[in-house]
Short mmCIF file of C-alpha atoms in Angstrom, two decimals:
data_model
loop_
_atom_site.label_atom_id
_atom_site.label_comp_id
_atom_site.label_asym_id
_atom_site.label_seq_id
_atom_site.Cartn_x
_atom_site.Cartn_y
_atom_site.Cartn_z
CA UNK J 51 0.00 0.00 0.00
CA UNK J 52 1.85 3.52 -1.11
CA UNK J 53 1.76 6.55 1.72
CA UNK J 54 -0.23 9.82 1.52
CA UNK J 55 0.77 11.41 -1.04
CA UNK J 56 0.25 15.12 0.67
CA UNK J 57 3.13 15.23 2.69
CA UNK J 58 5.08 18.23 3.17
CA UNK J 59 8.64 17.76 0.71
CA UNK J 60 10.28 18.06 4.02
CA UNK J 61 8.72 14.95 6.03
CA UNK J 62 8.63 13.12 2.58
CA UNK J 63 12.33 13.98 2.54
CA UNK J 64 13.75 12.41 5.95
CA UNK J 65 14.12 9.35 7.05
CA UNK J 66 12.06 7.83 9.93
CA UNK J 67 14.19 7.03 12.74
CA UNK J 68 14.16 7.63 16.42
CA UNK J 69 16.94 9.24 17.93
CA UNK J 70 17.83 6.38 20.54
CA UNK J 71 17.13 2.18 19.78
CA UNK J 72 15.36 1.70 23.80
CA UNK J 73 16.21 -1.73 25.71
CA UNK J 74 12.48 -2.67 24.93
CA UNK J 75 12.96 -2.52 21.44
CA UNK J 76 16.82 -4.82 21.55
CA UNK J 77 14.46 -7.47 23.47
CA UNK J 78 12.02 -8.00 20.95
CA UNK J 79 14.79 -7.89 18.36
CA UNK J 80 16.82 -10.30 20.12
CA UNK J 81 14.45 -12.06 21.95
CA UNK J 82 16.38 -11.74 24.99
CA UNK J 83 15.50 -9.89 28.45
CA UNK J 84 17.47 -6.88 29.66
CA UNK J 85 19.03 -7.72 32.90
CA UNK J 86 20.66 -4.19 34.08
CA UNK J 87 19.31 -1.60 32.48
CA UNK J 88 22.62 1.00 32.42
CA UNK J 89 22.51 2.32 29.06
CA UNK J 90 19.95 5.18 28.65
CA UNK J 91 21.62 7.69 31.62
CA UNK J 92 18.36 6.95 33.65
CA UNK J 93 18.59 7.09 37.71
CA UNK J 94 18.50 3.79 38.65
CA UNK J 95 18.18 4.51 42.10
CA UNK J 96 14.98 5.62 41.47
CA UNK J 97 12.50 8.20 43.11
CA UNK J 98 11.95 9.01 46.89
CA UNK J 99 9.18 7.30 48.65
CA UNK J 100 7.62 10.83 49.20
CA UNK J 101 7.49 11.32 45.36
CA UNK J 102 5.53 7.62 44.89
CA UNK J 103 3.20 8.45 47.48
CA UNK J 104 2.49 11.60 46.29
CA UNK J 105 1.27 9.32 42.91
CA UNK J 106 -0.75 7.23 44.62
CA UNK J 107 -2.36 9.83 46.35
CA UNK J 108 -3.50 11.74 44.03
CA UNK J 109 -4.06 8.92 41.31
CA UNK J 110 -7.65 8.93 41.44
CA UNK J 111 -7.52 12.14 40.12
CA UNK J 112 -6.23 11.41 36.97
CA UNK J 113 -9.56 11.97 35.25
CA UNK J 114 -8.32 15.54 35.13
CA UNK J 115 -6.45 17.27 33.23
CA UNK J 116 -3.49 18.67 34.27
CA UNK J 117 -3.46 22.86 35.20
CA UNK J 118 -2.64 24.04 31.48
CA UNK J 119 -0.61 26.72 33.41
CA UNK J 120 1.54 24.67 35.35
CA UNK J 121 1.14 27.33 38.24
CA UNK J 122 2.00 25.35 40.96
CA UNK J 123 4.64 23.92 39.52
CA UNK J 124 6.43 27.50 38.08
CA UNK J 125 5.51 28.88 41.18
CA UNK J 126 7.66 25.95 43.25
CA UNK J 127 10.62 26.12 40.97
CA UNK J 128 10.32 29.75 41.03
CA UNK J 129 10.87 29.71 45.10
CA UNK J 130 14.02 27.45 44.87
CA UNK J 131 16.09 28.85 42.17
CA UNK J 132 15.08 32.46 43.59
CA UNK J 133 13.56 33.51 40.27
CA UNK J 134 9.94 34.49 39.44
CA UNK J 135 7.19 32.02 37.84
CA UNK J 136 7.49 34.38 34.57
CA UNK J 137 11.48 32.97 33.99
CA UNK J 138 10.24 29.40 34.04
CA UNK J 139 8.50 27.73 31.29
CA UNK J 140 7.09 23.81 32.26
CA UNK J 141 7.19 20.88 29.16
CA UNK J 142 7.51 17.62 28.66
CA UNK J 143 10.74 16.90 29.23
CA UNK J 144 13.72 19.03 27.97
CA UNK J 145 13.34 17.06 24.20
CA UNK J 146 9.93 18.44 24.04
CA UNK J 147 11.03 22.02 25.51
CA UNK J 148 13.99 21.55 22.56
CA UNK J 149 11.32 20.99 19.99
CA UNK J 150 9.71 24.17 20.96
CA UNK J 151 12.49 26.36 20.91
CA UNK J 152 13.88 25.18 17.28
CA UNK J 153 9.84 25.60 16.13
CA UNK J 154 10.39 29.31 17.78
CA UNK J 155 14.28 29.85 15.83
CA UNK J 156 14.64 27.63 12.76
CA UNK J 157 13.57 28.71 9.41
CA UNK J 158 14.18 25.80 6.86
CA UNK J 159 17.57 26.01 5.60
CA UNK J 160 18.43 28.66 8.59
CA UNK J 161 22.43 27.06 10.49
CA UNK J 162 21.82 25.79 13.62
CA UNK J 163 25.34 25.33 15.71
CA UNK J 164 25.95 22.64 17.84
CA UNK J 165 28.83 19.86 18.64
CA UNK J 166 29.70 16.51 16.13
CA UNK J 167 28.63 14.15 18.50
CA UNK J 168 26.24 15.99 20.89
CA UNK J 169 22.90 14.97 21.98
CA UNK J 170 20.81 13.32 19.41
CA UNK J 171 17.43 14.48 19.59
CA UNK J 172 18.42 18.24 19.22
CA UNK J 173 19.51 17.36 15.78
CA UNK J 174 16.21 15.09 15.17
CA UNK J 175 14.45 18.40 16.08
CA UNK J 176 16.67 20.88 13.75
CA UNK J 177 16.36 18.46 11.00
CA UNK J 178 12.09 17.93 11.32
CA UNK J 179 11.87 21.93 11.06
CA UNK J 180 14.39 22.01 8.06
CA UNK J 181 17.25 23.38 9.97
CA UNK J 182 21.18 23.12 8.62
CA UNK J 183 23.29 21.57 10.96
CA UNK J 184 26.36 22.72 11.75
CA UNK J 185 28.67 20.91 13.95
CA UNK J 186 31.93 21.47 15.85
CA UNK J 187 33.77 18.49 16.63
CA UNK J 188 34.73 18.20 20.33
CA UNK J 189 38.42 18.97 21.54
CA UNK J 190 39.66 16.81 24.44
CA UNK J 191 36.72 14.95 25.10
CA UNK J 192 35.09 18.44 25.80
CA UNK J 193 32.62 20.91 23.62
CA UNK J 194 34.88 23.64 22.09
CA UNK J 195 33.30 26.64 23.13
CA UNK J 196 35.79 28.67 21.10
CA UNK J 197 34.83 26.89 18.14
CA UNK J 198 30.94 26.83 18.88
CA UNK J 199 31.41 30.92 19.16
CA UNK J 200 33.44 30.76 15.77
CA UNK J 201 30.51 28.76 13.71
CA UNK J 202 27.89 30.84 15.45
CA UNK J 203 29.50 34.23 14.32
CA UNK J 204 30.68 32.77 10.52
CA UNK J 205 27.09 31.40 9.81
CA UNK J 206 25.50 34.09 11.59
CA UNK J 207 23.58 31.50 13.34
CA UNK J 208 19.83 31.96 15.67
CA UNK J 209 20.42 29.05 17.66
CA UNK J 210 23.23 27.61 19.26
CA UNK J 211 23.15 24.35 21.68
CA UNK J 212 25.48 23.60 24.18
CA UNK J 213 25.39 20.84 27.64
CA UNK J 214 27.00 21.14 30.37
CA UNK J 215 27.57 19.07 32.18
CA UNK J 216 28.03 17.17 28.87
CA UNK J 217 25.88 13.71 27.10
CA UNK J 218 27.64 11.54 25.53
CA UNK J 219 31.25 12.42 27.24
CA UNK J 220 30.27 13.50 30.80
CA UNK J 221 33.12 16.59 30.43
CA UNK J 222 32.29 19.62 32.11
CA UNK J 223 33.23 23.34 31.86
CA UNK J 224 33.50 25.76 34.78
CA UNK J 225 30.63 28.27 35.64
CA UNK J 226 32.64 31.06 34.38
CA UNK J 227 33.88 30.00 31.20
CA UNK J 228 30.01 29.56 30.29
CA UNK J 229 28.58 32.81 31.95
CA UNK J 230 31.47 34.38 29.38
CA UNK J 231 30.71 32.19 26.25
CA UNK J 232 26.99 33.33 26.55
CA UNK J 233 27.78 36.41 26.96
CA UNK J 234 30.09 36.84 23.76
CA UNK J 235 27.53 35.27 21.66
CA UNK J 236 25.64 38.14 19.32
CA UNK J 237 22.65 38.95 20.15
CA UNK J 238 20.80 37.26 17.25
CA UNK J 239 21.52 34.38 18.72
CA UNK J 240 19.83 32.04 21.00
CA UNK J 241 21.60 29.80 23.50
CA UNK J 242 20.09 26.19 24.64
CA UNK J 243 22.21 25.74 27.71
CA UNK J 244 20.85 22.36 28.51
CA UNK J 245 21.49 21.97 32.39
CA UNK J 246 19.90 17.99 32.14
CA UNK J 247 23.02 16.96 34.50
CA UNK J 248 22.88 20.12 36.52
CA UNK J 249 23.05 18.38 39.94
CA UNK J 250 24.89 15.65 39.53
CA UNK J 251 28.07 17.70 38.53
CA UNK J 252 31.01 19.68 40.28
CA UNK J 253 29.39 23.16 42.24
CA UNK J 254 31.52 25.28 40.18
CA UNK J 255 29.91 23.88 36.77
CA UNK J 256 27.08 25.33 37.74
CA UNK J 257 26.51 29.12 36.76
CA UNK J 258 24.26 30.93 39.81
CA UNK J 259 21.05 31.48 38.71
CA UNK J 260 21.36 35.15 38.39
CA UNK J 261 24.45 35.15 36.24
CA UNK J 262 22.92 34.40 33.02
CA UNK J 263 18.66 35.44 34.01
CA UNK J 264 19.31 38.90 32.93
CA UNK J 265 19.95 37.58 29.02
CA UNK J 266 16.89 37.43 26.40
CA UNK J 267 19.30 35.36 24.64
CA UNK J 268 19.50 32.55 26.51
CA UNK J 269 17.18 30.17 27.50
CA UNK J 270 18.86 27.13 30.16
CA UNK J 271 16.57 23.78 30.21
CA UNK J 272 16.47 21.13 33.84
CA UNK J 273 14.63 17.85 33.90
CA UNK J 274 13.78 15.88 36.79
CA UNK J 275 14.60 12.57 34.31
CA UNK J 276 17.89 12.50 36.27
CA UNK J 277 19.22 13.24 39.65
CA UNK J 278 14.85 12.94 40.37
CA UNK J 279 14.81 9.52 39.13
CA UNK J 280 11.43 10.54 37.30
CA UNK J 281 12.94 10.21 33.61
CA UNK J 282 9.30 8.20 32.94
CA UNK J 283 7.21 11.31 33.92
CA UNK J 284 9.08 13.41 31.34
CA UNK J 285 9.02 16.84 33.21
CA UNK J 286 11.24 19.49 32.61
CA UNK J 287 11.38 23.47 32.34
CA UNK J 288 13.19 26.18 31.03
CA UNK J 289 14.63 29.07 32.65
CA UNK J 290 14.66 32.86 30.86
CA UNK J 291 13.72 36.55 30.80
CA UNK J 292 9.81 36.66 31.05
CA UNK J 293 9.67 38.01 27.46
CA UNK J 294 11.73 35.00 25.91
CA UNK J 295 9.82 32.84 27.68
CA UNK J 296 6.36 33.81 26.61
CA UNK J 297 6.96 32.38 23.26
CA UNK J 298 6.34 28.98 24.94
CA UNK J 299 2.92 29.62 25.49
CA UNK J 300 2.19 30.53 21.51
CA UNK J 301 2.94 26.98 20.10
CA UNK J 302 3.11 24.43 23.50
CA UNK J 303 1.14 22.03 24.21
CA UNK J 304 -1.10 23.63 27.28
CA UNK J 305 -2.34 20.23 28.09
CA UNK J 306 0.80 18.13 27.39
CA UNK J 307 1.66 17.77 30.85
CA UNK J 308 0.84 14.74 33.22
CA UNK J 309 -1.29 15.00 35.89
CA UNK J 310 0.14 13.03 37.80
CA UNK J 311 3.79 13.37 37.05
CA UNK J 312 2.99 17.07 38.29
CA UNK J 313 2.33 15.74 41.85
CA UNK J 314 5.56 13.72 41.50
CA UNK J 315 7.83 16.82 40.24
CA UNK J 316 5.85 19.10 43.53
CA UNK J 317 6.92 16.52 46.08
CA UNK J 318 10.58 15.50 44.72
CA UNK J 319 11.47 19.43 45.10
CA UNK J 320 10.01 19.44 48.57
CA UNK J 321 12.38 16.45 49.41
CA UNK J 322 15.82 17.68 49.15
CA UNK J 323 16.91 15.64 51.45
CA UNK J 324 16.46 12.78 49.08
CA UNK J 325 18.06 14.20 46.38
CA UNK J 326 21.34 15.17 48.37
CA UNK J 327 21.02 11.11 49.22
CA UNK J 328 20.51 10.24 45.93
CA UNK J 329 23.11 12.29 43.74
CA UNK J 330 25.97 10.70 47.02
CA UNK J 331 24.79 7.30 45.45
CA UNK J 332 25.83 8.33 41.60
CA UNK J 333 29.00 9.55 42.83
CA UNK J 334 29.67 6.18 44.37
CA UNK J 335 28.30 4.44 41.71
CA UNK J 336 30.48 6.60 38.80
CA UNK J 337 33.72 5.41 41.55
CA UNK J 338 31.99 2.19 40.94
CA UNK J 339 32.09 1.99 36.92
CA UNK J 340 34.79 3.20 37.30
CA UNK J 341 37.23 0.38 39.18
CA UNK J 342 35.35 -2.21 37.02
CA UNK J 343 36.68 -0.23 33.74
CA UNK J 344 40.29 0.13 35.09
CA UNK J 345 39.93 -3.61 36.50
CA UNK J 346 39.86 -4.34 32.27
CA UNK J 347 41.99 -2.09 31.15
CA UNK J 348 39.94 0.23 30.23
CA UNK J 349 39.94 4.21 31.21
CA UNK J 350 36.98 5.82 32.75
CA UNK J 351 36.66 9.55 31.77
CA UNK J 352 36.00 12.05 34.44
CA UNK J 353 32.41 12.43 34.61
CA UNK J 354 30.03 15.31 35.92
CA UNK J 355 26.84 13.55 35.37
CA UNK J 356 25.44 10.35 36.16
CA UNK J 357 26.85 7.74 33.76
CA UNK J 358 30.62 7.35 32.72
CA UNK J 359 32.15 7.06 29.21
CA UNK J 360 34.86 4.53 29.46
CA UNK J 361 37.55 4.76 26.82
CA UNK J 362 37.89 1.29 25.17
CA UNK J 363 41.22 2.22 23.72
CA UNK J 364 40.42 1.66 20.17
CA UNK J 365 38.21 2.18 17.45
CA UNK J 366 34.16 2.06 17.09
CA UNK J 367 33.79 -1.04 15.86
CA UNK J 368 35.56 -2.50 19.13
CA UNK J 369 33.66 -0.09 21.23
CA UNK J 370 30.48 -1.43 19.35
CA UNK J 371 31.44 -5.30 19.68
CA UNK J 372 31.72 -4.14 23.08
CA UNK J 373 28.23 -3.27 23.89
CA UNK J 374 26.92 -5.84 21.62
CA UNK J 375 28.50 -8.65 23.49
CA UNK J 376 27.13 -7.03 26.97
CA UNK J 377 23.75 -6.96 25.58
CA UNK J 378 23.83 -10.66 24.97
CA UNK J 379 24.68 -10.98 28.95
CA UNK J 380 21.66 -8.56 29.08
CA UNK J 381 23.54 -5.96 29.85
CA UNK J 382 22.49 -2.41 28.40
CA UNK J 383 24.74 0.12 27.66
CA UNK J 384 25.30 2.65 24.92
CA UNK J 385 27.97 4.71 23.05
CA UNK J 386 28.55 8.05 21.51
CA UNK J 387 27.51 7.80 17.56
CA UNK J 388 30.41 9.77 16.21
CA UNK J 389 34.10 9.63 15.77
CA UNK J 390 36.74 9.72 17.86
CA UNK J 391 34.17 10.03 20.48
CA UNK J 392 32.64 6.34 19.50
CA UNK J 393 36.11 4.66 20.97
CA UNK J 394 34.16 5.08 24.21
CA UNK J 395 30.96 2.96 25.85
CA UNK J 396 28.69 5.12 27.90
CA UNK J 397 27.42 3.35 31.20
CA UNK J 398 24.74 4.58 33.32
CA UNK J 399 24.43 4.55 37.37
CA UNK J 400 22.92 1.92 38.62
CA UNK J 401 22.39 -0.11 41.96
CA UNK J 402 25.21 -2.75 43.16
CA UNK J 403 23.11 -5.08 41.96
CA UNK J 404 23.64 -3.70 38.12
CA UNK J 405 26.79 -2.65 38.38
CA UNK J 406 28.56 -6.60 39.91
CA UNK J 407 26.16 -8.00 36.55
CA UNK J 408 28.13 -5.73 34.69
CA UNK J 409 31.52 -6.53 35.91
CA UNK J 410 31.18 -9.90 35.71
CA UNK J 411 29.92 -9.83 32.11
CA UNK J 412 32.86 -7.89 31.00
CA UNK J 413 35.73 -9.64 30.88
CA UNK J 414 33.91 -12.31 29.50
CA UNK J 415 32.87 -10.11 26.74
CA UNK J 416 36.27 -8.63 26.37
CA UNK J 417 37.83 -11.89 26.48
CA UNK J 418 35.48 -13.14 23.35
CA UNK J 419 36.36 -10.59 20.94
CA UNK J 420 40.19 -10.27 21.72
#
């Protein structure tokens, strides 16, 4: 049976794909079942109790539809960064807050700057709205901010992305070398500074809240898929000047959000306590990955976020057989899609329990394909 033939020339034109292959789908391919799940840079460690309870609480409810203005929500991450509910905007997860800010920027054929190897779905997004990528390969295991600035100001670029901490290497740069690269960016410009791994990394990684809310150019996205544990209830938000952030509310979704993964995001901020637990567990579990990588000869990177990229020492298609062979062990892990970066496997916290599968799996793997 043919398609529609009414497409736009630009869906007809790409390829349909999805950004990441999900253990669920390597399970029905392979007929196997996924053992430790340490591949997708998911908290393993889960939720607090508060947050579940705060579910089942108000699960009944769920009839409703959520407040299409997320007020209590802005209003409670207003009141711990120490900005106003106008700076925040609320989606569905930072991809779906990315998809809304290209919508807002790209014109088709307009550059869009960002790093060779740098988080897929960004580029899904430039690509479905007929953006140009244009990509600046990483120096050091690190985004070249120098180089990111050059591209921006030779293309004369709207949109720039850049993470920090840093998916697929886990490198970090310091709060002032960031507060300095946004500010040196033209004002034509418009900075995604994802923040996904924002508490999970070294204090001084971290620009203050107030260094960069002053700039209409710059828009920096959170989740709560990470150091929360709630990467199921897809909840994040975007932090801005009022009048940048506006534009959200021309194109979002107003009743895209979950009721109930509302509730979840209201009671994990309330329970800080948890989260100071819970990001002391992916330290110990990165020192974890860590000894089991060096215990094979292989070199952990230093990470800021919570999963490690372990240097395999050679090329892709060894890093590749690599998480291939794991996978049969059901083992789940992932690596960065690009070159040099793809000499590396990417391994996710996890509990003890994940982590001991995992290092007794690998030497047998490593010992398989020589």
């Amino acid at each position: 049976m043919s398609a529609f033939s009414r497409f736009t020339p630009l869906i007809s034109a790409l390829p349909s794909t999805v950004p990441f292959v999900g253990p669920e789908a390597l399970e029905r391919q392979r007929g196997l079942t996924v053992q430790a799940r340490i591949g997708a840079n998911e908290n393993g460690f889960g939720p607090a109790l508060s947050v579940i309870e705060a579910m089942r609480e108000q699960a009944g409810d769920i009839w409703k539809y959520n407040d299409p203005e997320n007020f209590a929500l802005k209003g409670a991450l207003a009141t711990h960064l120490g900005v106003q509910p106008a700076n925040i905007a609320v989606g569905e997860g930072i991809d779906s807050l990315l998809g809304l800010i290209v919508r807002m920027v790209v014109e088709p054929g307009a550059p869009v700057v960002t790093s060779l190897g740098g988080y897929p779905t960004f580029n899904f997004h430039v690509a479905g709205f007929g953006g140009r990528l244009v990509t600046v390969p990483y120096v050091d295991d690190r985004e070249d901010l120098d180089g990111l600035l050059a591209a921006v100001k030779r293309e004369n670029a709207p949109l720039v992305y850049f993470a920090n901490p840093d998916n697929p290497m886990g490198s970090w740069w310091d709060a002032e070398k960031i507060v300095a690269f946004a500010r040196a960016l033209p004002e034509s410009c418009l900075l995604i500074l994802d923040e996904a791994y924002s508490e999970t990394g070294p204090a001084n990684s971290l620009p203050d809240i107030s260094a960069l809310i002053d700039l209409p150019n710059a828009l920096r996205t959170r989740t709560f898929s990470k150091a929360y544990g709630l990467a199921g209830a897809r909840v994040g938000y975007a932090i801005g000047v009022p009048e940048t952030v506006l534009a959200f509310d021309k194109i979002r979704n107003h009743f895209g959000m979950n009721r109930l993964a509302t509730a979840a995001a209201l009671a994990a901020l309330k329970d800080q306590a948890y989260l100071a637990e819970v990001v002391g567990k992916i330290r110990a579990a990165r020192e974890h990955i860590g000894t089991i990588a060096r215990n094979n000869g292989l070199s952990p990177l230093a990470s800021a976020t919570n999963f490690v990229a372990v240097d395999c020492g050679r090329d892709g298609a060894y890093a590749r057989a690599i998480v291939d062979g794991l996978i049969q062990h059901g083992i789940f892990i992932r690596m960065p899609g690009v070159a040099p970066l793809n000499r590396c496997i990417r391994i996710s916290v996890g509990p003890k329990r994940d982590l001991d599968l995992l290092a007794e799996a690998l030497p047998k793997v490593l010992k398989a394909i020589g």
